[in-house]
Short mmCIF file of C-alpha atoms in Angstrom, two decimals:
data_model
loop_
_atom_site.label_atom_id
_atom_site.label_comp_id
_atom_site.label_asym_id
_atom_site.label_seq_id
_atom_site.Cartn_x
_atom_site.Cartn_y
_atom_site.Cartn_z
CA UNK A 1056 -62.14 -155.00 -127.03
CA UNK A 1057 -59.39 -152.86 -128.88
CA UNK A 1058 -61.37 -150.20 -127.91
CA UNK A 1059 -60.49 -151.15 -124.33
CA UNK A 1060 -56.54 -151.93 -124.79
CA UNK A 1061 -56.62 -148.43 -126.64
CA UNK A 1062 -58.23 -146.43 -123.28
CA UNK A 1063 -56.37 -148.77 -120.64
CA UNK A 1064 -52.78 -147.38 -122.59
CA UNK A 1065 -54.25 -143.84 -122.71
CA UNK A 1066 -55.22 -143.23 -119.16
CA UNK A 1067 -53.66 -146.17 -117.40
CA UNK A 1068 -56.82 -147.24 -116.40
CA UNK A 1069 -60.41 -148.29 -117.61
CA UNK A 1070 -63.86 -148.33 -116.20
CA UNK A 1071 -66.39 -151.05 -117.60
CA UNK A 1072 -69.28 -153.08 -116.27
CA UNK A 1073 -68.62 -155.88 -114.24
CA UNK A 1074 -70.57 -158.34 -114.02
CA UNK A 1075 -73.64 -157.70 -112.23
CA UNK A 1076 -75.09 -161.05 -110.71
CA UNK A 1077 -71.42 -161.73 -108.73
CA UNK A 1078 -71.28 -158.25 -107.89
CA UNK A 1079 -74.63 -158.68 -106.56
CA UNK A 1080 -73.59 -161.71 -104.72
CA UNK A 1081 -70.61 -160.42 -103.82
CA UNK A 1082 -72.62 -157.38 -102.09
CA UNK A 1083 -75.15 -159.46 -100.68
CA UNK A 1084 -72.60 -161.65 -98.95
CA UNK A 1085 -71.11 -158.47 -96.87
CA UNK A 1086 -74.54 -157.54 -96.27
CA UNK A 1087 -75.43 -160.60 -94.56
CA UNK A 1088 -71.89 -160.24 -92.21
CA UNK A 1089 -72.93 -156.59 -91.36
CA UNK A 1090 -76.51 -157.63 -90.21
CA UNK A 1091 -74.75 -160.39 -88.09
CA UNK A 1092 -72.47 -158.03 -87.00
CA UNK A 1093 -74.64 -155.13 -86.11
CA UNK A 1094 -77.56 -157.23 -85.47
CA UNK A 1095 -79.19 -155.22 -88.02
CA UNK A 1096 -83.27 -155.75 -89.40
CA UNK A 1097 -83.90 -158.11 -91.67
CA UNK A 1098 -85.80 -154.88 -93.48
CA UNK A 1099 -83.00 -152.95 -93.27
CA UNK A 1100 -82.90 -151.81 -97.41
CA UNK A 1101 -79.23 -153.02 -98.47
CA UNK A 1102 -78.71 -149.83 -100.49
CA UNK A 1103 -79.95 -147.98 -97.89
CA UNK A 1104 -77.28 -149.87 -95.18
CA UNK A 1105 -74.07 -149.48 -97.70
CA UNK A 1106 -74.86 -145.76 -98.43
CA UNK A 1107 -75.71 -144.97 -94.74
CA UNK A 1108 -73.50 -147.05 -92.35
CA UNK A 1109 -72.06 -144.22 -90.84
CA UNK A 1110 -75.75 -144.43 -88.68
CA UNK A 1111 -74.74 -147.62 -88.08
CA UNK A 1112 -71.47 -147.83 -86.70
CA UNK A 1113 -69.26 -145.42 -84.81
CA UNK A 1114 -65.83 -144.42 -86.43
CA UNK A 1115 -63.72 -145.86 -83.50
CA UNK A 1116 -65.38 -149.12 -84.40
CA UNK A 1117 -65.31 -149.00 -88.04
CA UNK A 1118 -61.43 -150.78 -88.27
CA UNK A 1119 -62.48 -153.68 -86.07
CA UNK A 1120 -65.66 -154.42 -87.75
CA UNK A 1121 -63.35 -153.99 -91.64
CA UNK A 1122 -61.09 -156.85 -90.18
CA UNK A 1123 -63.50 -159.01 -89.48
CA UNK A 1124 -65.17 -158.92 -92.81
CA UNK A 1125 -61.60 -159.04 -94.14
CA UNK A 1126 -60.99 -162.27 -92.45
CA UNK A 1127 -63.86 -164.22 -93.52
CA UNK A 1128 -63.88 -163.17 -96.95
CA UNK A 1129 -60.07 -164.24 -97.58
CA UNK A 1130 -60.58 -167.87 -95.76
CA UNK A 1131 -59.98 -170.41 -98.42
CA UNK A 1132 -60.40 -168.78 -102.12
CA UNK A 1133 -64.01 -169.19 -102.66
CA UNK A 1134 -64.37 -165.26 -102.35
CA UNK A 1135 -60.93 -164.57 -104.44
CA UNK A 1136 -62.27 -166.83 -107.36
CA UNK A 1137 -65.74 -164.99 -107.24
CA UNK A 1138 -63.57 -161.49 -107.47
CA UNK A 1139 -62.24 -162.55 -110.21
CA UNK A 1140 -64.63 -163.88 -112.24
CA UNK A 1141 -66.57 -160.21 -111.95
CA UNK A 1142 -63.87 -159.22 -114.13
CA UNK A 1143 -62.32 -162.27 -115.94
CA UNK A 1144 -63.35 -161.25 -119.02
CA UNK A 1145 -61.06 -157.69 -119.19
CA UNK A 1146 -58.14 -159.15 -117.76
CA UNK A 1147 -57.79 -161.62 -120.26
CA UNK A 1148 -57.82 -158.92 -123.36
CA UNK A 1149 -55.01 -156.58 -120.87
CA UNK A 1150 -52.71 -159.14 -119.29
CA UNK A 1151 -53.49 -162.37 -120.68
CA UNK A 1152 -55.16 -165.16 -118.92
CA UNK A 1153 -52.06 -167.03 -117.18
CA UNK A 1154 -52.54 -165.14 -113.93
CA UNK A 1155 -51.99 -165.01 -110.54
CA UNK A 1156 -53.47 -163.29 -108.32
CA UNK A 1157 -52.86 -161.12 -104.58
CA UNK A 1158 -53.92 -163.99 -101.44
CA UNK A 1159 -55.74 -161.40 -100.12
CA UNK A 1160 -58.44 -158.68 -101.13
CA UNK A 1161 -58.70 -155.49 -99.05
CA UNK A 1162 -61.69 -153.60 -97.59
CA UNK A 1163 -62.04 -150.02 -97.55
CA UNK A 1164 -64.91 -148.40 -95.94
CA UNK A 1165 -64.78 -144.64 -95.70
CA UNK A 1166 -67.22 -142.71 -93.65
CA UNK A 1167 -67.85 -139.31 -94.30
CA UNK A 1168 -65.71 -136.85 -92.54
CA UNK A 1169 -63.45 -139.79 -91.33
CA UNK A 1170 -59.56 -138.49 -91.11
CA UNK A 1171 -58.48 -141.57 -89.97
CA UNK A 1172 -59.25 -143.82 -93.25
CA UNK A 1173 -57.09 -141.52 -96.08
CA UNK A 1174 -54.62 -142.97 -98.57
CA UNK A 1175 -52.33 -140.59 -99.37
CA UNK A 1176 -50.92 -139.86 -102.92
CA UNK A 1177 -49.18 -142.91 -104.06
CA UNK A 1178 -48.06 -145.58 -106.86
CA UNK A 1179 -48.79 -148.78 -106.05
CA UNK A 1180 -45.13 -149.57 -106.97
CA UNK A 1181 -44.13 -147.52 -103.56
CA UNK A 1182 -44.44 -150.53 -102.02
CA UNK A 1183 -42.97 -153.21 -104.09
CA UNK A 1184 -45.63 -154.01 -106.17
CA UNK A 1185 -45.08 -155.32 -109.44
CA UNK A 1186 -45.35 -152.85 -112.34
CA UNK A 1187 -46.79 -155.64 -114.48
CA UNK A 1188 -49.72 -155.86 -112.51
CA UNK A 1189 -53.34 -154.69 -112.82
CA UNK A 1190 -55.54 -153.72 -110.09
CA UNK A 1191 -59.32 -154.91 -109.81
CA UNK A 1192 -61.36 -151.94 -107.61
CA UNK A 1193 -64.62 -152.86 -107.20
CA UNK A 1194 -66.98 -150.53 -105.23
CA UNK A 1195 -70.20 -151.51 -103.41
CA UNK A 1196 -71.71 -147.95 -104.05
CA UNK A 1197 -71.69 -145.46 -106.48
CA UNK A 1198 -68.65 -143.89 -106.09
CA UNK A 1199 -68.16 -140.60 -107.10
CA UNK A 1200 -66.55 -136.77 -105.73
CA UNK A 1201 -64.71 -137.46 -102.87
CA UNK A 1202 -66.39 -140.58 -101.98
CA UNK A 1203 -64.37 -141.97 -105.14
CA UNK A 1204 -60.48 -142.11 -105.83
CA UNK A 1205 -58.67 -139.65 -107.53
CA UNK A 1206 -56.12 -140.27 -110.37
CA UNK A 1207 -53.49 -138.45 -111.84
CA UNK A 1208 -53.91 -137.13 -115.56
CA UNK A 1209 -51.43 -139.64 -117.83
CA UNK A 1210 -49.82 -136.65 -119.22
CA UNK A 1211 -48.26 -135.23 -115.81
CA UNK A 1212 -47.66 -139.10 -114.20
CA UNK A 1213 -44.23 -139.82 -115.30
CA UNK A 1214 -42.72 -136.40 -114.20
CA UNK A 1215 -44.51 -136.75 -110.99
CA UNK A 1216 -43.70 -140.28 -110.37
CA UNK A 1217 -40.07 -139.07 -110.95
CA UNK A 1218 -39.50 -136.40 -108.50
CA UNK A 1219 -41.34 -138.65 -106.16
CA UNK A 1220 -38.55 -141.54 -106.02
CA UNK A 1221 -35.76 -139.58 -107.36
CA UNK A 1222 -36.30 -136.01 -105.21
CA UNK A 1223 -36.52 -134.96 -101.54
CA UNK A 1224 -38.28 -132.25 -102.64
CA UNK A 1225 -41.72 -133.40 -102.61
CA UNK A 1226 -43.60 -135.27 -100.29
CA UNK A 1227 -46.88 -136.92 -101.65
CA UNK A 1228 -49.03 -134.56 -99.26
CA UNK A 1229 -47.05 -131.75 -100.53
CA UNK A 1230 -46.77 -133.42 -104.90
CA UNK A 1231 -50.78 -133.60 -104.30
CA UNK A 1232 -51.63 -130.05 -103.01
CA UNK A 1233 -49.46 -127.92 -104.83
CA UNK A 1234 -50.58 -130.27 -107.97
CA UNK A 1235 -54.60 -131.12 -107.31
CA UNK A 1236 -55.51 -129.37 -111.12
CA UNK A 1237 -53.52 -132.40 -112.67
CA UNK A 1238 -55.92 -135.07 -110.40
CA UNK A 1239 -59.83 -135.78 -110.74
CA UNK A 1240 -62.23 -138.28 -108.80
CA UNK A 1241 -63.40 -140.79 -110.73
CA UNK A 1242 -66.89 -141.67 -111.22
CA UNK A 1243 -67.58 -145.72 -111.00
CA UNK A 1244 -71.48 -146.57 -110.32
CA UNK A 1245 -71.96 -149.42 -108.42
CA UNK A 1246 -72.06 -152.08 -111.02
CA UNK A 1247 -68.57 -150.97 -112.45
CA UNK A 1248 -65.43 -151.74 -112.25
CA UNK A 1249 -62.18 -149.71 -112.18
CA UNK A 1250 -58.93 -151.82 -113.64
CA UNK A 1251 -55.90 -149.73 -113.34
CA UNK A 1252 -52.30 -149.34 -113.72
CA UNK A 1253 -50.29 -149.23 -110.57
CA UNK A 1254 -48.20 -146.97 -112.12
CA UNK A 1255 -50.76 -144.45 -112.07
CA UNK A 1256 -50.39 -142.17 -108.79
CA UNK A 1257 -53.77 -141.99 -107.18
CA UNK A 1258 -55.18 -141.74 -103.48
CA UNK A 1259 -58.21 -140.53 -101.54
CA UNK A 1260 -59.46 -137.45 -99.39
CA UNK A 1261 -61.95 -136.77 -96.66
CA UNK A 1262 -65.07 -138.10 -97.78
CA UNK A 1263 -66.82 -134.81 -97.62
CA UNK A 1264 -70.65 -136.34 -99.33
CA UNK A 1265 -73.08 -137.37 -97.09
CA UNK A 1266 -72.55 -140.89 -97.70
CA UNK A 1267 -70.16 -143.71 -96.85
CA UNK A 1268 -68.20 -145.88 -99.47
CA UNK A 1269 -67.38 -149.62 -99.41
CA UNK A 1270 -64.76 -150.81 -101.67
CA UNK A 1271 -62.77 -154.08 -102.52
#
C-alpha cells in the first residue's frame, strides 16, 4: 500500500481495482432499472446495453430517466454502503477509516455527441467542497478518450488553480483551451476505480467515441 500513498501524493489521484463482485452487483442493479424503464429484453447483453444506450434512449430523455435511477439508488443507504465497500479497502490506507461520507451518489451518463451533459474545467473545491476529501468515481464501462475524464498534470495544478480563484483573467472554458497540453483523459476499465483529490482540476468534453459512458 505505500506504493499507493506514494502515487495518490504524486498525481492527486490513483486508479486500482475495485472490487469486482459489488461492482458487478452494483452494475447489475442499474441494469435491472433500465430494462424496467425501457422495457428492454430480457436478452438484451448488459455490456452490450451500457456501451450502446444511446440506441436506446433519446437525448431529450436521457436527464429524466438519470433522476430516476438517482432516486432509487440514494433511498435509505443500502446502495451508499455497497459504494463504499467497492473501495473500503483504499480509503482506509489514504484518509483513515473514521469517515463520512456524501448522502447522495451522482449519475452521469454521457451519450456520444451529447452537448448538453459537459462538466466544465473545475476543482471540486469551487463549490465548497472540503479539501480533505476524496472522491470515489466508479465507471460502469471502460472509460477511456473522451468517453473518460480528463485531469490536470500535478505539476501545472497549483498555478492554475490560482489564477482561477484569484484572477478575472481566465475563465475555466478559456484556463482549459488555451491549456489542453497540460490535461489527459484517463483510462479506467470497467472494473476500476478512480480515487482522487478534489483539488485536482478536471472535467469532461463531448463524448466524441461511438459509445456512451455510465458513471457513479
Amino acid at each position: 500500500m505505500d506504493d499507493l500513498i506514494k502515487n495518490f501524493e504524486k498525481n492527486g489521484y490513483v486508479i486500482v481495482p475495485g472490487e469486482k463482485a459489488l461492482i458487478n452487483k452494483i452494475r447489475t442493479y442499474i441494469f435491472e432499472i433500465i430494462k424496467k424503464e425501457k422495457k428492454l429484453s430480457t436478452k438484451n447483453n448488459i455490456d452490450y446495453t451500457f456501451n450502446n444506450f444511446h440506441n436506446f434512449v433519446k437525448p431529450k430523455n436521457i436527464n429524466d430517466l438519470r433522476f430516476k435511477i438517482y432516486n432509487k439508488i440514494n433511498k435509505g443507504d443500502l446502495f451508499s454502503n455497497l459504494y463504499y465497500q467497492v473501495t473500503k479497502k483504499y480509503l482506509d490506507e489514504i484518509i483513515g477509516n473514521e469517515l463520512a461520507m456524501q448522502k447522495k451518489i451522482n449519475l452521469s451518463i454521457q451519450l456520444p455527441k451529447d452537448k448538453d451533459s459537459l462538466l466544465d474545467l473545475h476543482s471540486d473545491i469551487y463549490a465548497g467542497e472540503s479539501p480533505f476529501q476524496v472522491v470515489v468515481w466508479i465507471p460502469l464501462v471502460n472509460a477511456y478518450e473522451s468517453k473518460s475524464m480528463f485531469f490536470t498534470k500535478p505539476k501545472f495544478n497549483k498555478k492554475m488553480n490560482s489564477q482561477l480563484l484569484n484572477s478575472d483573467k481566465f475563465t475555466t472554458k478559456k484556463m482549459y483551451n488555451k491549456n489542453k497540453n497540460k490535461f489527459s483523459f484517463l483510462n479506467v476499465k470497467y472494473g476500476n476505480i478512480l480515487i482522487f483529490s478534489p483539488l485536482i482540476l478536471h472535467g469532461n468534453t463531448i463524448n466524441k467515441t461511438k459509445e456512451t459512458r455510465f458513471s457513479f
